[in-house]
Coordinates of C-alpha atoms in Angstrom, one line a residue:
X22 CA -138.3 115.7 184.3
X23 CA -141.3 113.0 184.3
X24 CA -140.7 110.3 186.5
X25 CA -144.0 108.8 185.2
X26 CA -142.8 109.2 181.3
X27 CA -139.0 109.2 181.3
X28 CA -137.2 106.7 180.0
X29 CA -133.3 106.1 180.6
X30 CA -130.5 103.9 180.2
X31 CA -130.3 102.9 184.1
X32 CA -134.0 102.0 184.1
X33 CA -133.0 100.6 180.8
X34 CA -131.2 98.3 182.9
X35 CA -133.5 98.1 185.9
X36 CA -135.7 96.5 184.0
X37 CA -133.4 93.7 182.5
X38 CA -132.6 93.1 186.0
X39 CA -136.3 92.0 186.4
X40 CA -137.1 90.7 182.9
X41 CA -134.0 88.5 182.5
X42 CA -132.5 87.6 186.1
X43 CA -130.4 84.8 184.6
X44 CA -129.0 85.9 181.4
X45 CA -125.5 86.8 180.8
X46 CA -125.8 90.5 180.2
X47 CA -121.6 90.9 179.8
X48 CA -118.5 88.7 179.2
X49 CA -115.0 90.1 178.8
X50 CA -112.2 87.6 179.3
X51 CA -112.9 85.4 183.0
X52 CA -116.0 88.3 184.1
X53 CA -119.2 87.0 183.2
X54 CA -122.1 89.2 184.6
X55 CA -125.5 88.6 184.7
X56 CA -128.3 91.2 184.4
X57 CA -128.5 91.4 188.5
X58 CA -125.1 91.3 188.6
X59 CA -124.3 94.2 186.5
X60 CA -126.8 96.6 188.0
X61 CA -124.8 95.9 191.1
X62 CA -121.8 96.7 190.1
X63 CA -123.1 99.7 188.4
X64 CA -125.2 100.9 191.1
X65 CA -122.0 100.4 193.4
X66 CA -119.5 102.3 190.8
X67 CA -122.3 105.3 191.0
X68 CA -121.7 105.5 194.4
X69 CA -117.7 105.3 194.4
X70 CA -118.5 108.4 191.8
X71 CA -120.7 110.4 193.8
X72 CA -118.4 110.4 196.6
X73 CA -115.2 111.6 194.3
X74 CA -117.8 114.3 193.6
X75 CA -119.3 113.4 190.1
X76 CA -122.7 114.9 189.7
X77 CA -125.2 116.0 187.0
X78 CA -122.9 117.4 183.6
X79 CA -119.7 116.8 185.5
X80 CA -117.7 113.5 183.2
X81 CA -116.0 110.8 183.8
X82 CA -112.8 109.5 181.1
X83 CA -112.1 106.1 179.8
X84 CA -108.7 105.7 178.8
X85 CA -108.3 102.0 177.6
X86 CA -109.3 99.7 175.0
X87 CA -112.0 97.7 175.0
X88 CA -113.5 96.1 178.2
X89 CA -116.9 95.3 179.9
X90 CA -115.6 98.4 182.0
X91 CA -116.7 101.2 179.3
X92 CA -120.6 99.6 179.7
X93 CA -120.5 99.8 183.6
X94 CA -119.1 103.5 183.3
X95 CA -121.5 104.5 181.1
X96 CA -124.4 103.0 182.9
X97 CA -123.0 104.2 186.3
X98 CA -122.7 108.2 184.7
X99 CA -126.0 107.4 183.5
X100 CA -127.5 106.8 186.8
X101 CA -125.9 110.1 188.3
X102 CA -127.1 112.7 185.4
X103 CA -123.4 112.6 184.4
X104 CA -121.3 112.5 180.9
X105 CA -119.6 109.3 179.9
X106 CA -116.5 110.0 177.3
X107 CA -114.8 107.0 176.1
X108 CA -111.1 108.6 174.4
X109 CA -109.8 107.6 171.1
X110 CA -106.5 105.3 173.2
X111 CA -104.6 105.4 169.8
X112 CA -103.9 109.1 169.9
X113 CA -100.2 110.8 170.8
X114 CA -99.9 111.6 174.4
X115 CA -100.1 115.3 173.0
X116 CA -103.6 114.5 171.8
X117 CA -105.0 112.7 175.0
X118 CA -103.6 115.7 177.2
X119 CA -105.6 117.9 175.1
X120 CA -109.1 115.6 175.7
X121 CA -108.0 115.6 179.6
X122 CA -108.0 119.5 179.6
X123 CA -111.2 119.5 177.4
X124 CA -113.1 116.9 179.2
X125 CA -111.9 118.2 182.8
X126 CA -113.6 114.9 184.1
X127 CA -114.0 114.4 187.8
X128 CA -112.6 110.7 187.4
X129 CA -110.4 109.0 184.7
X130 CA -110.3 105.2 184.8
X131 CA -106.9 104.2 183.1
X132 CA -105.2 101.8 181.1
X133 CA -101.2 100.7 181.8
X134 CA -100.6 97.6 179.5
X135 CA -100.0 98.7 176.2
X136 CA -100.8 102.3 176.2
X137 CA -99.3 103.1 179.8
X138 CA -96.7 104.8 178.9
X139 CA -98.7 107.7 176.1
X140 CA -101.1 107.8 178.9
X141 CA -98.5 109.0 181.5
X142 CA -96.9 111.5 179.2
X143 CA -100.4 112.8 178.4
X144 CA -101.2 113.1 182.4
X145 CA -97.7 114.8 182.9
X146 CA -98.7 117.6 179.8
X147 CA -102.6 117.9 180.9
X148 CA -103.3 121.0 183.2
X149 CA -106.4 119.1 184.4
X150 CA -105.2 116.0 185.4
X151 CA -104.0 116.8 188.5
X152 CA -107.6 118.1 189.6
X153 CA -108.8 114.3 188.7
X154 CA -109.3 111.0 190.4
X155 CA -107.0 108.4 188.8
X156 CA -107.9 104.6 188.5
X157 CA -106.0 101.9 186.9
X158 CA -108.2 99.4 185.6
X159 CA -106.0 96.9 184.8
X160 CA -102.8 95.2 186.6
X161 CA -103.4 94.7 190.6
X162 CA -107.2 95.5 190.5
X163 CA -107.6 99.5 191.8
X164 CA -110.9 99.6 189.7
X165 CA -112.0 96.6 191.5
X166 CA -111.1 97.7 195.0
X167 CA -112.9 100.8 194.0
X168 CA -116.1 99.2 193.4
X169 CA -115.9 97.3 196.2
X170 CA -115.3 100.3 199.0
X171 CA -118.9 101.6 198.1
X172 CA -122.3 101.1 199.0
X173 CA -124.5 100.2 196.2
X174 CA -126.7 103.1 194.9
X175 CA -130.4 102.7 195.8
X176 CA -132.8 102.3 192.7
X177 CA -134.8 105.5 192.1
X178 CA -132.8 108.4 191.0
X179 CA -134.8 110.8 188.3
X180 CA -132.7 111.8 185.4
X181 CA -133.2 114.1 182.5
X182 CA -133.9 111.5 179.3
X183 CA -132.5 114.8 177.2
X184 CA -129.5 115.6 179.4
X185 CA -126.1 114.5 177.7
X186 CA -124.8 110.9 178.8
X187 CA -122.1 110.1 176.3
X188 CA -119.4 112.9 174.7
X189 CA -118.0 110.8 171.8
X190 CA -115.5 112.8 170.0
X191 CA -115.6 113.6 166.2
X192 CA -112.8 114.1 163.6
X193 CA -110.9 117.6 163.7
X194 CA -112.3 118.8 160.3
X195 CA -111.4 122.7 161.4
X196 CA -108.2 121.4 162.9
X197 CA -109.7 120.8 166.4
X198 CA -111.3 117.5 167.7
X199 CA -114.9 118.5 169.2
X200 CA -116.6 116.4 171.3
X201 CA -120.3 115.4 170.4
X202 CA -123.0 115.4 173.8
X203 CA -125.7 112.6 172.7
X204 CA -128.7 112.5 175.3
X205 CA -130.5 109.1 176.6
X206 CA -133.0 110.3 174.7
X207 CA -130.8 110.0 171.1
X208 CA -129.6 106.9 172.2
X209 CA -133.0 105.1 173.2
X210 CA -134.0 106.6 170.0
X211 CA -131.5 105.2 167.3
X212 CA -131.6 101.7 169.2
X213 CA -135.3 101.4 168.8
X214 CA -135.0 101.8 165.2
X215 CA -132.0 99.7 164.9
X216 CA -133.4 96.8 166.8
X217 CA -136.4 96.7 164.5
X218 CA -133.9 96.7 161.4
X219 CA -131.5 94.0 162.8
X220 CA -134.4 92.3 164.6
X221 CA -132.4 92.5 167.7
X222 CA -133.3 90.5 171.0
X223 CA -132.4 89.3 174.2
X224 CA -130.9 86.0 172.4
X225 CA -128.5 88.5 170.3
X226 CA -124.7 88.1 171.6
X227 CA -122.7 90.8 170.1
X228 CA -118.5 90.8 169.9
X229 CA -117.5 94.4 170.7
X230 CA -113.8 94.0 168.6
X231 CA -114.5 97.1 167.2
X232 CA -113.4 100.4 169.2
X233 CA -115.7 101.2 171.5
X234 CA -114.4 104.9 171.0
X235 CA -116.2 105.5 167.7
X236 CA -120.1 105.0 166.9
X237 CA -119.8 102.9 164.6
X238 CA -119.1 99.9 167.2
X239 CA -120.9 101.4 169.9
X240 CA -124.1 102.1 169.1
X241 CA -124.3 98.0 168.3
X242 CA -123.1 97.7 172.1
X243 CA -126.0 99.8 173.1
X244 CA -128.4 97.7 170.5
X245 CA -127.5 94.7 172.3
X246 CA -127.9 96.0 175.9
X247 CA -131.3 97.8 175.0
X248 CA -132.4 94.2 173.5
X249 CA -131.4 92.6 176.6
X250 CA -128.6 90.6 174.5
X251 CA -125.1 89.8 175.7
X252 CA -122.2 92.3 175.0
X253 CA -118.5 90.0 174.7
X254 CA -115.7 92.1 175.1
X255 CA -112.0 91.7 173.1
X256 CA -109.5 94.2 174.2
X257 CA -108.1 95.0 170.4
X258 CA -108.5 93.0 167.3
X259 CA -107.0 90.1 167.2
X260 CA -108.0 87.5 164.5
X261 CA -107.4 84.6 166.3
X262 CA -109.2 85.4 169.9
X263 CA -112.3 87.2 167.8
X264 CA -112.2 83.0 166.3
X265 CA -112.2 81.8 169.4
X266 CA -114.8 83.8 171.1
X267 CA -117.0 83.4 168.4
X268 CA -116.9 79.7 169.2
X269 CA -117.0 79.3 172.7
X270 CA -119.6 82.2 173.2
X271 CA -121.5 81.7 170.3
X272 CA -121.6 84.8 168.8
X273 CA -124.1 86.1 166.8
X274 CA -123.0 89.6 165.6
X275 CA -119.4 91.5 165.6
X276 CA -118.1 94.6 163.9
X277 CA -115.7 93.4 161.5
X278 CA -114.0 95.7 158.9
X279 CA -113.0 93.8 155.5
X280 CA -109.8 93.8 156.6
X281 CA -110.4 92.1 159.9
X282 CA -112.9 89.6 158.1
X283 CA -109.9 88.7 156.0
X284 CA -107.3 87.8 158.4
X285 CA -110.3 85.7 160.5
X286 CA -110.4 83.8 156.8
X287 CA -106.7 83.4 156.9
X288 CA -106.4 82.5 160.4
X289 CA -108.9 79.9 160.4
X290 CA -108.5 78.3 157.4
X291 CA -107.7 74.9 158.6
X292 CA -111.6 75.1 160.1
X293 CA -110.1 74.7 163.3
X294 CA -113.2 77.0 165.0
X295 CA -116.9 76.9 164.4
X296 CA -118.1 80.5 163.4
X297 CA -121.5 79.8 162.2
X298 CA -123.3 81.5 164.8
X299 CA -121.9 84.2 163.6
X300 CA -124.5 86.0 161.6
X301 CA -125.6 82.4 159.8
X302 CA -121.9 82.5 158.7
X303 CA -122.0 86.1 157.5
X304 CA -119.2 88.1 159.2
X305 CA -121.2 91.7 159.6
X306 CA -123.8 93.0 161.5
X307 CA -124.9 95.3 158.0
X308 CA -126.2 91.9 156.3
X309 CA -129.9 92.6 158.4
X310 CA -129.3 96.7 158.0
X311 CA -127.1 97.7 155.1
X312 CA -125.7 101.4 154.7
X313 CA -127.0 104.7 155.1
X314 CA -126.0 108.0 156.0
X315 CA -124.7 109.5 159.4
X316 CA -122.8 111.1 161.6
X317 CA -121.7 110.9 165.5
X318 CA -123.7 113.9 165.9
X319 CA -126.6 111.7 165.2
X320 CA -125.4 108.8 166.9
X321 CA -124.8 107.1 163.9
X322 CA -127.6 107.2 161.6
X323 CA -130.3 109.6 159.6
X324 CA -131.2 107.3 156.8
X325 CA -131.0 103.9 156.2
X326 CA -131.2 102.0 152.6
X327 CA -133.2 99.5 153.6
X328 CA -136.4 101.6 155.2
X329 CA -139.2 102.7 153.1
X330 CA -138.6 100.1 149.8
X331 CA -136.6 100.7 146.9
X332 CA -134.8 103.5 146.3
X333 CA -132.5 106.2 143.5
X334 CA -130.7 107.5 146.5
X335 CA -127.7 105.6 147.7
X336 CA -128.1 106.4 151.0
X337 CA -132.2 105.5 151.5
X338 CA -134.6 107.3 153.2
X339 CA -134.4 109.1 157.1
X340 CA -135.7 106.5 160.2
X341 CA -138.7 107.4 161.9
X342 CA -137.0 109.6 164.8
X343 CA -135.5 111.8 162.0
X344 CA -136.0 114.1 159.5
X345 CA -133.5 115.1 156.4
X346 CA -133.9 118.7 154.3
X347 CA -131.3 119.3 151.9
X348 CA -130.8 123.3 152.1
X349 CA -128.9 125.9 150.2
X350 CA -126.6 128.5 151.9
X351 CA -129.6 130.5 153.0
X352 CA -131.1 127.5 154.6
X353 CA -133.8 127.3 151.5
X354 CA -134.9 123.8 151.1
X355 CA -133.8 122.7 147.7
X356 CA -135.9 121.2 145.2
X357 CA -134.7 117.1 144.2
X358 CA -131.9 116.9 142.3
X359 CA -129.7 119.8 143.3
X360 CA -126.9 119.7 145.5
X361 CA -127.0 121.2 148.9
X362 CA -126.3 121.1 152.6
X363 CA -127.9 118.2 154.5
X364 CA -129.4 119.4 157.6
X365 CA -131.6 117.2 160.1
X366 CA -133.5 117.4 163.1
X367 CA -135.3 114.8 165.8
X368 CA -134.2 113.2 168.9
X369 CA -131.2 111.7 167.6
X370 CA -129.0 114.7 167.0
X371 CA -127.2 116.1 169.4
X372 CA -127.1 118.3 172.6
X373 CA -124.5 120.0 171.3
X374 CA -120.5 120.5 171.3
X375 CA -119.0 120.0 174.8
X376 CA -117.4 123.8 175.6
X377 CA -118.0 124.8 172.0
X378 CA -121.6 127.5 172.5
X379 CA -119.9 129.0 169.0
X380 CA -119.5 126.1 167.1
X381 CA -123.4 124.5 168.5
X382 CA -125.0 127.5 167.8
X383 CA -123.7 127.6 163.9
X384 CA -124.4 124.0 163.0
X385 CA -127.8 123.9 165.2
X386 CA -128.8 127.7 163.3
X387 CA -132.7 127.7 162.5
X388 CA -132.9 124.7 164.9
X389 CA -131.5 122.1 162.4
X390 CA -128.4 120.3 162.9
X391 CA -126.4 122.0 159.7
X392 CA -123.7 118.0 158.8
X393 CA -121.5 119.9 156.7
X394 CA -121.9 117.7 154.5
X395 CA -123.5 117.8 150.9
X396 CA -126.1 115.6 149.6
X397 CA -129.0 115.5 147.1
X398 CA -133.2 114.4 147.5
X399 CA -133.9 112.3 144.4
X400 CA -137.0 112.3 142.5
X401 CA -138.6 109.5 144.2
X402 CA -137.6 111.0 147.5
X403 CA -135.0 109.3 149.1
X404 CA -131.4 110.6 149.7
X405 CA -128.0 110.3 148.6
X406 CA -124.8 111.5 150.6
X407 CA -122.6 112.8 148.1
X408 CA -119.5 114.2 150.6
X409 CA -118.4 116.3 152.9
X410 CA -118.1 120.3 152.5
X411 CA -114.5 120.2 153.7
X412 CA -111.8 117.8 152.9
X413 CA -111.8 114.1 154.0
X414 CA -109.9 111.4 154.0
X415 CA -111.1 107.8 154.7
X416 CA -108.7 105.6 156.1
X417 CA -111.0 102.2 157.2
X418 CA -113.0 103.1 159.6
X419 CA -111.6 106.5 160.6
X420 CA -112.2 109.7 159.3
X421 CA -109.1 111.4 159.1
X422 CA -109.7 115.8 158.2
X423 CA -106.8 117.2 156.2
X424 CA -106.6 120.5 158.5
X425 CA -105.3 118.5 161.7
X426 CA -102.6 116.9 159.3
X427 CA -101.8 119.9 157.8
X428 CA -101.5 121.9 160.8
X429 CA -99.5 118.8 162.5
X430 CA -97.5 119.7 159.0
X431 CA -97.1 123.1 159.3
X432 CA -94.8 123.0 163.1
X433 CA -92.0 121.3 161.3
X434 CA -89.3 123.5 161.2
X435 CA -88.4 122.7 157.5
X436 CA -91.8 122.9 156.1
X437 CA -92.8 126.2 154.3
X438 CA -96.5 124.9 153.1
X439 CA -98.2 121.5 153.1
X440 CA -101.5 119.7 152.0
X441 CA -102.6 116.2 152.2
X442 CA -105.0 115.0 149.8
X443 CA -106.2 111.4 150.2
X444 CA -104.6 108.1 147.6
X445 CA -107.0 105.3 146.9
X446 CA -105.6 102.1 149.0
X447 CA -106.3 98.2 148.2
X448 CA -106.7 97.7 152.0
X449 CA -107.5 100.5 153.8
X450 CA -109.8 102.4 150.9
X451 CA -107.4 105.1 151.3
X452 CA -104.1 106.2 152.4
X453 CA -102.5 109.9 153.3
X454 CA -100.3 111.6 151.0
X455 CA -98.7 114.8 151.9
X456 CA -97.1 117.7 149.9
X457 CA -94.5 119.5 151.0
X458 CA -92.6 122.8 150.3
X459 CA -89.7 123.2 152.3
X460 CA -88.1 126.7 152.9
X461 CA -85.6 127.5 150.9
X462 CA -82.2 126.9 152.9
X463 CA -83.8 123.6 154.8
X464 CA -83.6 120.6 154.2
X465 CA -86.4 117.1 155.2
X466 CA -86.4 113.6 154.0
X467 CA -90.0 112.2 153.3
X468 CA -89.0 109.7 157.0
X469 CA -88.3 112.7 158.6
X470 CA -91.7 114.6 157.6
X471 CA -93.3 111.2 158.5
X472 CA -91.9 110.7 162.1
X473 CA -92.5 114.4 162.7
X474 CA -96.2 113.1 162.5
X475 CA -95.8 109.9 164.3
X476 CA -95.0 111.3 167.5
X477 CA -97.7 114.3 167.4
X478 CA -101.0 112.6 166.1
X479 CA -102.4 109.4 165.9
X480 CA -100.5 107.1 163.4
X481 CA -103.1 106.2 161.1
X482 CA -103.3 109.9 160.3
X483 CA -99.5 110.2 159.6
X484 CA -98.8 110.8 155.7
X485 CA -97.5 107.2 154.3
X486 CA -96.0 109.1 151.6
X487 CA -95.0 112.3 150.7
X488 CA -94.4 114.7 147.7
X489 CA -91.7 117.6 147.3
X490 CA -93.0 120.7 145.5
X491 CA -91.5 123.7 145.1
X492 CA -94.9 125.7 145.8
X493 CA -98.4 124.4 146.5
X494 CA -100.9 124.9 143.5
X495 CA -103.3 127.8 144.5
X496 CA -106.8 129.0 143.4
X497 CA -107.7 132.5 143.0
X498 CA -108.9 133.2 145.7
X499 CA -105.9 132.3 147.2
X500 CA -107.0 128.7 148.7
X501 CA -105.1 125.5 147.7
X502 CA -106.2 123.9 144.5
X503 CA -106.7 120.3 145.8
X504 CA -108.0 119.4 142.5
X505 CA -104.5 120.2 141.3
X506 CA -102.8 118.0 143.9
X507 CA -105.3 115.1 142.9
X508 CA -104.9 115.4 139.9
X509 CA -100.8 115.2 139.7
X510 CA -100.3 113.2 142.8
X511 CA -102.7 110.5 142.6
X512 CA -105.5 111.7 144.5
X513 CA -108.8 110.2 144.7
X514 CA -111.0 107.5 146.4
X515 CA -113.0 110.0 148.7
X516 CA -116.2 109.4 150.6
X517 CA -119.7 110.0 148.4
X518 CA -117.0 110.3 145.2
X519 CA -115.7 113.1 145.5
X520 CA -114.8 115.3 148.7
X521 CA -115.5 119.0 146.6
X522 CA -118.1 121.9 147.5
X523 CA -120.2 121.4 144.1

């Protein structure tokens, strides 16, 4: 470490402290903090943490939805050399208990309204959850009395910039969620770049309705708070509060999926709020940075479409803190034009999987991070994505991976063989089909083979409809023919195209 060099997200925020003493740095329903007063806060939930025994690589769990919370928790981990996981709260309680074993945090900070009662079956499952500290955030204010039991932190503590700060977990495309470690280092990283493309500053006021689980929200959230901008928190979408805080706070930016930008339309038709702050009346953030390619492993972003001029590749060209190689098997660099692995390396990627020294050490191999996913270098240089090496569906936002579904499949009593391939969808770009072969005395209704889903995985990864067979279609070599299923059942609509090996 180099106290004189390093930079982190707590001096990140010491600074602000100094530079902006009487802007709003947070606002989530009647809390509105201001740079001073969120450093104390955070320097005070640091020292509640230290003294449940949280330390350097040991993590703390958010279960809940959005909330001003998830920034103090990361800042406060931050401070102590500790790992920050914010848990996808939509999964099955059979899914969070397996993040609360993988995670074994010191501390998880909790949720009851809404998602209390998944939380609680979860907790009951979990091996490790008796071994943590348990806070409620919400309800009669245990987070609250938490903070205020503890001294504040003193200013001063020397951090690694390249430990791990933030485990963000990615879709299960083997069938097993993995959870991704990005350092200060990557983060400070990706938000310098990204406040140059979205001209970000301290003026910025950004509506975190998108969830603050997944990247694709949260790296905006840590834009904002690098600029020195104000993060406003909404617990879950909800057309008609996103209207209303876009008036009353002004909002500048937000993370709005078509569908959510649709029902805002709808919802305030009559004109009844003023949204033009928002983005000089264009509901995105992408409108100053459009499109690219990336993963969580990269928090976010490798290339971006609008860096380095016009372009062949759909997906641009890589951001100054990264570089791109498109490979063959062998890890031979390929010449443009023809189809390989993308690989990249630079501050952004990764530490590495949390518990998962196999699975790090084959997709950081030759000391490139190997996406797994396939893409071509065009002629004039840039890139295009042209998608994933395994299956994928895309379902809005979320990536959903065929083998969890599958596998989710596959414990059903009744079912012999499944696959899911992935339905183009007016709304949600895609949808999940499955198809099924029973054995040969049972018996299942398509609702059945549905609600066997429901209650073991997250819903949006539940088949909406699904297909009797009497055998799946197989290749050769013994592999399903998903080509087959597309083919007869619909398929289609896949990220890049197409979601085939080429």
């Amino acid at each position: 470490m180099d106290a004189l060099h390093d930079l982190t997200l707590q001096a990140i925020l010491h600074e602000h402290c100094r530079s902006h003493p009487n802007r709003v740095a947070a606002v989530c329903g009647e809390d509105r903090l201001r740079w001073p007063e969120l450093d104390e806060r955070v320097a005070r939930l640091a020292s509640a943490l230290q003294a449940d025994g949280v330390g350097a690589g040991d993590r703390v769990l958010w279960l809940g939805q959005n909330c001003h919370r998830v920034l103090e928790l990361l800042l406060a981990a931050a401070r102590l050399g500790a790992v920050f996981c914010p848990a996808n709260w939509r999964q099955s309680a059979a899914e969070l208990a397996f993040v609360i074993d993988d995670v074994e945090p010191h501390v998880v900070v909790w949720q009851d309204d809404e998602i209390g009662a998944v939380i609680r079956e979860a907790r009951t499952t979990s091996r490790a959850a008796g071994n943590a500290r348990w806070i409620q955030h919400d309800g009669e204010g245990e987070y609250e009395t938490y903070l205020a039991g503890a001294d504040a932190m003193p200013e001063g503590s020397s951090v690694d910039p390249w430990a791990p700060v933030l485990l963000l977990y990615t879709a299960a495309f083997d069938g097993t969620p993995n959870g991704a470690l990005l350092t200060h280092a990557g983060i400070i990283a990706q938000n310098l770049v990204v406040m140059g493309l979205q001209r970000a500053a301290c003026d910025d006021v950004y509506l975190n309705s998108g969830p603050l689980f997944h990247i694709g929200t949260l790296w905006n959230t840590l834009v904002t708070f690098h600029a020195g901008g104000t993060n406003v928190f909404v617990r879950r979408v909800d057309a008609e509060e996103i209207c209303r805080l876009i008036e009353v706070e002004r909002c500048t930016d937000a993370y709005l999926l078509p569908q959510t930008r649709e029902q805002i339309t709808e919802a305030n038709r009559d004109g009844r709020w003023d949204l033009s702050t928002l983005n000089a009346g264009e509901p995105s953030p992408w409108w100053r940075a459009p499109g690219g390619y990336g993963q969580t492993e990269m928090v976010g972003m490798a290339t971006y479409k609008c860096i380095g001029g016009a372009a062949l590749g759909v997906h641009g060209r890589p951001h100054p803190f990264a570089q791109v190689r498109i490979v063959d098997e062998a890890g031979v660099e390929l010449a443009p034009g023809d189809v390989g692995e993308i690989v990249v390396r630079g501050p952004v990627v990764m530490a590495g999987y949390h518990r998962r020294a196999d699975l790090t050490a084959a997709r950081q191999r030759g000391d490139w991070h190997h996406t797994n996913d396939l893409g071509r270098r065009e002629v004039d240089g840039s890139i295009t994505f042209v998608g994933p090496r395994t299956t994928m569906i895309k379902s809005a936002a979320e990536n959903i991976y065929p083998a969890e579904v599958e596998g989710c499949l596959a414990t059903h009593p009744a079912v012999r063989e499944a696959a899911v391939i992935g339905v183009p969808d007016p709304v949600w770009t895609q949808s999940v089909k499955a198809v099924v072969a029973l054995h040969s005395s049972a018996t299942a209704t398509a609702e059945d083979i549905i609600e066997h889903c429901r209650a073991r995985i997250a819903s949006y990864k539940k088949p909406r409809t699904v297909e009797f067979v009497d055998a799946l279609p197989r290749l050769p070599s013994g592999a399903v023919d998903r080509d087959a299923l597309d083919e007869r059942f619909g398929g289609g609509g896949y990220p890049g195209g197409t979601n085939r090996s080429a």
